[in-house]
Amino acid sequence: MPEEKFQDIVSARKEKWMDQWLDALMSTYPNESARFFKDTTDPFANPVGSAFRNGIRNLFEVLAADAYDPDAARQALDPMVRVRAIQELAPSAALGFITQIKAIMAGDGKAVRHAARADKIRMDKIAEHADQALLTAFDLYMGCKKHVYTLRARQARDSVRQLLVKNELISELPDIDPAVME
C-alpha cells in the first residue's frame, strides 16, 4: 500500500477531524445545549452553533496552510471567541478547545502510522500553528473581556445616575473623563 501524502491524509480525514474538534468544543456545554448547537444547522435559529461550525472549518484551513496567517486566524477565531468570552468560563476553558486539534490528529493512529517523515513534519507545523492560534485567541479574548467590563461599568454608572435623578438627589452629573473609564 503506497504511503499517503500529507495533503491526501488531510483531505481524507479533514471532515472527521473537524467533527471531532467540534465535538470537543461542544463537550464543554451541557448535553442538551451541545446537542442543540451541533444539530440545529439554521444559522438564524442557532447563531452560536453556526459560529462554532464555521469557525472550526475556517480555523482548520488556517492551521493547515503552509504559513501561519495571524489575520486569517483572527478572522476565523473572532466569532467563537466572542461567544466564549461572554460566558462564565475560565480563559483556559474558553480557549482550550483550540489546541485539541493536536490530540485529535495524534489520536488518528492510521494517519500518523502511514505518514512519511515529511508529512509528520507538516503535522508538527499544524500543531505549531494551533499554538500560535491559541495566543491570537487569547489576545481576542482579553479584548472582548475588556469591552464587556467597560459596558458593565457604564451600565452601573448610568443606573446610579438614573436612580439619583429619580430621587431628585441630583439634577445632572458632570461629564466623566473618558480616560477614567478605560
mmCIF file of C-alpha atoms in Angstrom:
data_model
loop_
_atom_site.group_PDB
_atom_site.id
_atom_site.type_symbol
_atom_site.label_atom_id
_atom_site.label_comp_id
_atom_site.label_asym_id
_atom_site.label_seq_id
_atom_site.Cartn_x
_atom_site.Cartn_y
_atom_site.Cartn_z
ATOM 1 C CA MET A 1 0.000 0.000 0.000
ATOM 2 C CA PRO A 2 1.617 3.292 -1.046
ATOM 3 C CA GLU A 3 2.108 5.936 1.635
ATOM 4 C CA GLU A 4 -0.441 8.733 1.553
ATOM 5 C CA LYS A 5 0.918 12.218 1.129
ATOM 6 C CA PHE A 6 0.008 14.677 3.877
ATOM 7 C CA GLN A 7 -2.475 16.547 1.713
ATOM 8 C CA ASP A 8 -4.144 13.221 0.956
ATOM 9 C CA ILE A 9 -4.212 12.441 4.675
ATOM 10 C CA VAL A 10 -5.747 15.835 5.374
ATOM 11 C CA SER A 11 -8.232 15.515 2.507
ATOM 12 C CA ALA A 12 -9.281 12.041 3.568
ATOM 13 C CA ARG A 13 -9.631 12.861 7.257
ATOM 14 C CA LYS A 14 -10.422 16.577 7.271
ATOM 15 C CA GLU A 15 -14.174 16.187 7.846
ATOM 16 C CA LYS A 16 -13.637 13.532 10.507
ATOM 17 C CA TRP A 17 -11.091 15.705 12.342
ATOM 18 C CA MET A 18 -13.308 18.794 12.170
ATOM 19 C CA ASP A 19 -16.291 16.787 13.501
ATOM 20 C CA GLN A 20 -14.179 15.510 16.384
ATOM 21 C CA TRP A 21 -12.875 19.023 17.024
ATOM 22 C CA LEU A 22 -16.426 20.403 17.058
ATOM 23 C CA ASP A 23 -17.431 17.584 19.440
ATOM 24 C CA ALA A 24 -14.527 18.525 21.726
ATOM 25 C CA LEU A 25 -15.719 22.135 21.744
ATOM 26 C CA MET A 26 -19.317 21.092 22.367
ATOM 27 C CA SER A 27 -18.275 18.831 25.255
ATOM 28 C CA THR A 28 -17.747 21.989 27.336
ATOM 29 C CA TYR A 29 -21.522 22.599 27.309
ATOM 30 C CA PRO A 30 -24.359 20.693 28.986
ATOM 31 C CA ASN A 31 -25.612 17.784 26.848
ATOM 32 C CA GLU A 32 -28.854 19.445 25.802
ATOM 33 C CA SER A 33 -27.140 22.676 24.747
ATOM 34 C CA ALA A 34 -24.381 20.808 22.929
ATOM 35 C CA ARG A 35 -26.920 18.726 21.027
ATOM 36 C CA PHE A 36 -28.839 21.870 20.007
ATOM 37 C CA PHE A 37 -25.669 23.724 18.953
ATOM 38 C CA LYS A 38 -24.476 20.774 16.885
ATOM 39 C CA ASP A 39 -27.743 19.556 15.354
ATOM 40 C CA THR A 40 -29.582 22.791 14.546
ATOM 41 C CA THR A 41 -27.991 23.951 11.317
ATOM 42 C CA ASP A 42 -30.110 27.047 10.650
ATOM 43 C CA PRO A 43 -27.778 29.999 11.383
ATOM 44 C CA PHE A 44 -30.728 32.215 12.369
ATOM 45 C CA ALA A 45 -32.176 29.684 14.811
ATOM 46 C CA ASN A 46 -28.737 28.747 16.116
ATOM 47 C CA PRO A 47 -26.155 31.523 15.662
ATOM 48 C CA VAL A 48 -23.834 30.043 18.305
ATOM 49 C CA GLY A 49 -23.691 26.626 16.668
ATOM 50 C CA SER A 50 -23.219 28.258 13.292
ATOM 51 C CA ALA A 51 -20.347 30.380 14.613
ATOM 52 C CA PHE A 52 -18.692 27.272 16.034
ATOM 53 C CA ARG A 53 -19.149 25.136 12.901
ATOM 54 C CA ASN A 54 -17.889 27.855 10.550
ATOM 55 C CA GLY A 55 -15.146 28.877 12.954
ATOM 56 C CA ILE A 56 -13.775 25.335 13.259
ATOM 57 C CA ARG A 57 -13.829 24.916 9.486
ATOM 58 C CA ASN A 58 -12.107 28.249 8.839
ATOM 59 C CA LEU A 59 -9.587 27.759 11.632
ATOM 60 C CA PHE A 60 -8.631 24.333 10.317
ATOM 61 C CA GLU A 61 -7.897 25.883 6.931
ATOM 62 C CA VAL A 62 -5.659 28.464 8.631
ATOM 63 C CA LEU A 63 -3.809 25.785 10.590
ATOM 64 C CA ALA A 64 -3.329 23.580 7.526
ATOM 65 C CA ALA A 65 -1.833 26.427 5.477
ATOM 66 C CA ASP A 66 1.898 26.465 4.746
ATOM 67 C CA ALA A 67 2.447 29.613 6.808
ATOM 68 C CA TYR A 68 0.509 30.905 9.789
ATOM 69 C CA ASP A 69 -1.550 33.958 8.871
ATOM 70 C CA PRO A 70 -2.467 35.857 12.064
ATOM 71 C CA ASP A 71 -5.100 37.962 10.291
ATOM 72 C CA ALA A 72 -6.851 34.899 8.865
ATOM 73 C CA ALA A 73 -6.622 33.216 12.265
ATOM 74 C CA ARG A 74 -8.105 36.285 13.946
ATOM 75 C CA GLN A 75 -10.958 36.310 11.456
ATOM 76 C CA ALA A 76 -11.658 32.593 11.980
ATOM 77 C CA LEU A 77 -11.404 32.813 15.769
ATOM 78 C CA ASP A 78 -13.289 36.064 16.354
ATOM 79 C CA PRO A 79 -16.896 34.740 16.305
ATOM 80 C CA MET A 80 -16.043 31.759 18.522
ATOM 81 C CA VAL A 81 -14.004 33.799 20.979
ATOM 82 C CA ARG A 82 -16.741 36.431 21.271
ATOM 83 C CA VAL A 83 -19.245 33.757 22.271
ATOM 84 C CA ARG A 84 -16.846 32.139 24.736
ATOM 85 C CA ALA A 85 -15.810 35.488 26.250
ATOM 86 C CA ILE A 86 -19.317 36.388 27.411
ATOM 87 C CA GLN A 87 -19.835 33.025 29.070
ATOM 88 C CA GLU A 88 -18.759 32.381 32.635
ATOM 89 C CA LEU A 89 -15.737 30.271 31.721
ATOM 90 C CA ALA A 90 -12.150 30.487 32.843
ATOM 91 C CA PRO A 91 -9.855 31.585 29.996
ATOM 92 C CA SER A 92 -8.323 28.099 29.835
ATOM 93 C CA ALA A 93 -11.773 26.528 29.482
ATOM 94 C CA ALA A 94 -12.917 29.145 26.975
ATOM 95 C CA LEU A 95 -9.899 28.738 24.694
ATOM 96 C CA GLY A 96 -8.636 25.234 25.439
ATOM 97 C CA PHE A 97 -10.510 23.735 22.504
ATOM 98 C CA ILE A 98 -8.084 25.390 20.064
ATOM 99 C CA THR A 99 -5.162 23.083 20.759
ATOM 100 C CA GLN A 100 -7.318 19.942 20.918
ATOM 101 C CA ILE A 101 -6.799 19.504 17.180
ATOM 102 C CA LYS A 102 -3.296 18.293 18.041
ATOM 103 C CA ALA A 103 -4.645 15.432 20.162
ATOM 104 C CA ILE A 104 -7.261 14.615 17.541
ATOM 105 C CA MET A 105 -4.643 14.290 14.804
ATOM 106 C CA ALA A 106 -2.267 12.364 17.070
ATOM 107 C CA GLY A 107 -5.129 10.082 18.091
ATOM 108 C CA ASP A 108 -5.741 9.162 14.473
ATOM 109 C CA GLY A 109 -3.157 6.388 14.585
ATOM 110 C CA LYS A 110 -3.648 5.324 10.982
ATOM 111 C CA ALA A 111 -2.754 8.770 9.667
ATOM 112 C CA VAL A 112 0.286 9.064 11.898
ATOM 113 C CA ARG A 113 1.458 5.499 11.203
ATOM 114 C CA HIS A 114 1.282 5.909 7.434
ATOM 115 C CA ALA A 115 2.677 9.415 7.319
ATOM 116 C CA ALA A 116 6.091 9.865 5.742
ATOM 117 C CA ARG A 117 8.730 11.851 7.616
ATOM 118 C CA ALA A 118 7.950 14.999 5.611
ATOM 119 C CA ASP A 119 4.262 14.554 6.390
ATOM 120 C CA LYS A 120 4.994 14.227 10.112
ATOM 121 C CA ILE A 121 6.981 17.452 9.938
ATOM 122 C CA ARG A 122 3.958 19.051 8.299
ATOM 123 C CA MET A 123 1.670 17.718 11.027
ATOM 124 C CA ASP A 124 4.045 19.238 13.586
ATOM 125 C CA LYS A 125 3.685 22.539 11.710
ATOM 126 C CA ILE A 126 -0.096 22.343 12.133
ATOM 127 C CA ALA A 127 0.425 21.751 15.863
ATOM 128 C CA GLU A 128 2.711 24.786 15.970
ATOM 129 C CA HIS A 129 0.063 26.842 14.148
ATOM 130 C CA ALA A 130 -2.510 25.704 16.729
ATOM 131 C CA ASP A 131 -0.263 27.058 19.485
ATOM 132 C CA GLN A 132 0.059 30.362 17.639
ATOM 133 C CA ALA A 133 -3.723 30.445 17.154
ATOM 134 C CA LEU A 134 -4.159 29.986 20.899
ATOM 135 C CA LEU A 135 -2.080 33.105 21.520
ATOM 136 C CA THR A 136 -4.076 35.021 18.913
ATOM 137 C CA ALA A 137 -7.300 33.826 20.552
ATOM 138 C CA PHE A 138 -6.081 34.942 23.957
ATOM 139 C CA ASP A 139 -5.499 38.464 22.630
ATOM 140 C CA LEU A 140 -9.024 38.483 21.177
ATOM 141 C CA TYR A 141 -10.460 37.055 24.386
ATOM 142 C CA MET A 142 -8.857 39.735 26.545
ATOM 143 C CA GLY A 143 -10.109 42.464 24.193
ATOM 144 C CA CYS A 144 -13.634 41.065 24.441
ATOM 145 C CA LYS A 145 -13.448 40.800 28.226
ATOM 146 C CA LYS A 146 -12.246 44.407 28.480
ATOM 147 C CA HIS A 147 -15.158 45.517 26.301
ATOM 148 C CA VAL A 148 -17.672 43.548 28.406
ATOM 149 C CA TYR A 149 -16.336 45.043 31.650
ATOM 150 C CA THR A 150 -16.411 48.535 30.166
ATOM 151 C CA LEU A 151 -20.049 48.040 29.158
ATOM 152 C CA ARG A 152 -20.913 46.755 32.627
ATOM 153 C CA ALA A 153 -19.204 49.729 34.278
ATOM 154 C CA ARG A 154 -21.082 52.164 32.041
ATOM 155 C CA GLN A 155 -24.364 50.391 32.755
ATOM 156 C CA ALA A 156 -23.748 50.571 36.506
ATOM 157 C CA ARG A 157 -22.804 54.248 36.255
ATOM 158 C CA ASP A 158 -25.923 55.043 34.232
ATOM 159 C CA SER A 159 -28.154 53.079 36.630
ATOM 160 C CA VAL A 160 -26.816 55.002 39.621
ATOM 161 C CA ARG A 161 -27.270 58.270 37.779
ATOM 162 C CA GLN A 162 -30.878 57.438 36.894
ATOM 163 C CA LEU A 163 -31.581 56.460 40.486
ATOM 164 C CA LEU A 164 -30.115 59.717 41.804
ATOM 165 C CA VAL A 165 -32.055 61.785 39.278
ATOM 166 C CA LYS A 166 -35.267 59.869 40.016
ATOM 167 C CA ASN A 167 -34.930 60.526 43.730
ATOM 168 C CA GLU A 168 -34.149 64.179 42.976
ATOM 169 C CA LEU A 169 -30.800 63.958 44.700
ATOM 170 C CA ILE A 170 -29.127 65.447 41.655
ATOM 171 C CA SER A 171 -30.276 67.180 38.545
ATOM 172 C CA GLU A 172 -27.352 66.074 36.430
ATOM 173 C CA LEU A 173 -23.902 64.568 36.787
ATOM 174 C CA PRO A 174 -20.803 66.246 35.454
ATOM 175 C CA ASP A 175 -19.209 64.630 32.444
ATOM 176 C CA ILE A 176 -16.682 61.964 33.316
ATOM 177 C CA ASP A 177 -13.294 61.986 31.644
ATOM 178 C CA PRO A 178 -13.335 59.047 29.151
ATOM 179 C CA ALA A 179 -9.781 58.142 30.197
ATOM 180 C CA VAL A 180 -11.114 57.272 33.665
ATOM 181 C CA MET A 181 -13.484 54.699 32.169
ATOM 182 C CA GLU A 182 -10.769 52.818 30.279
#
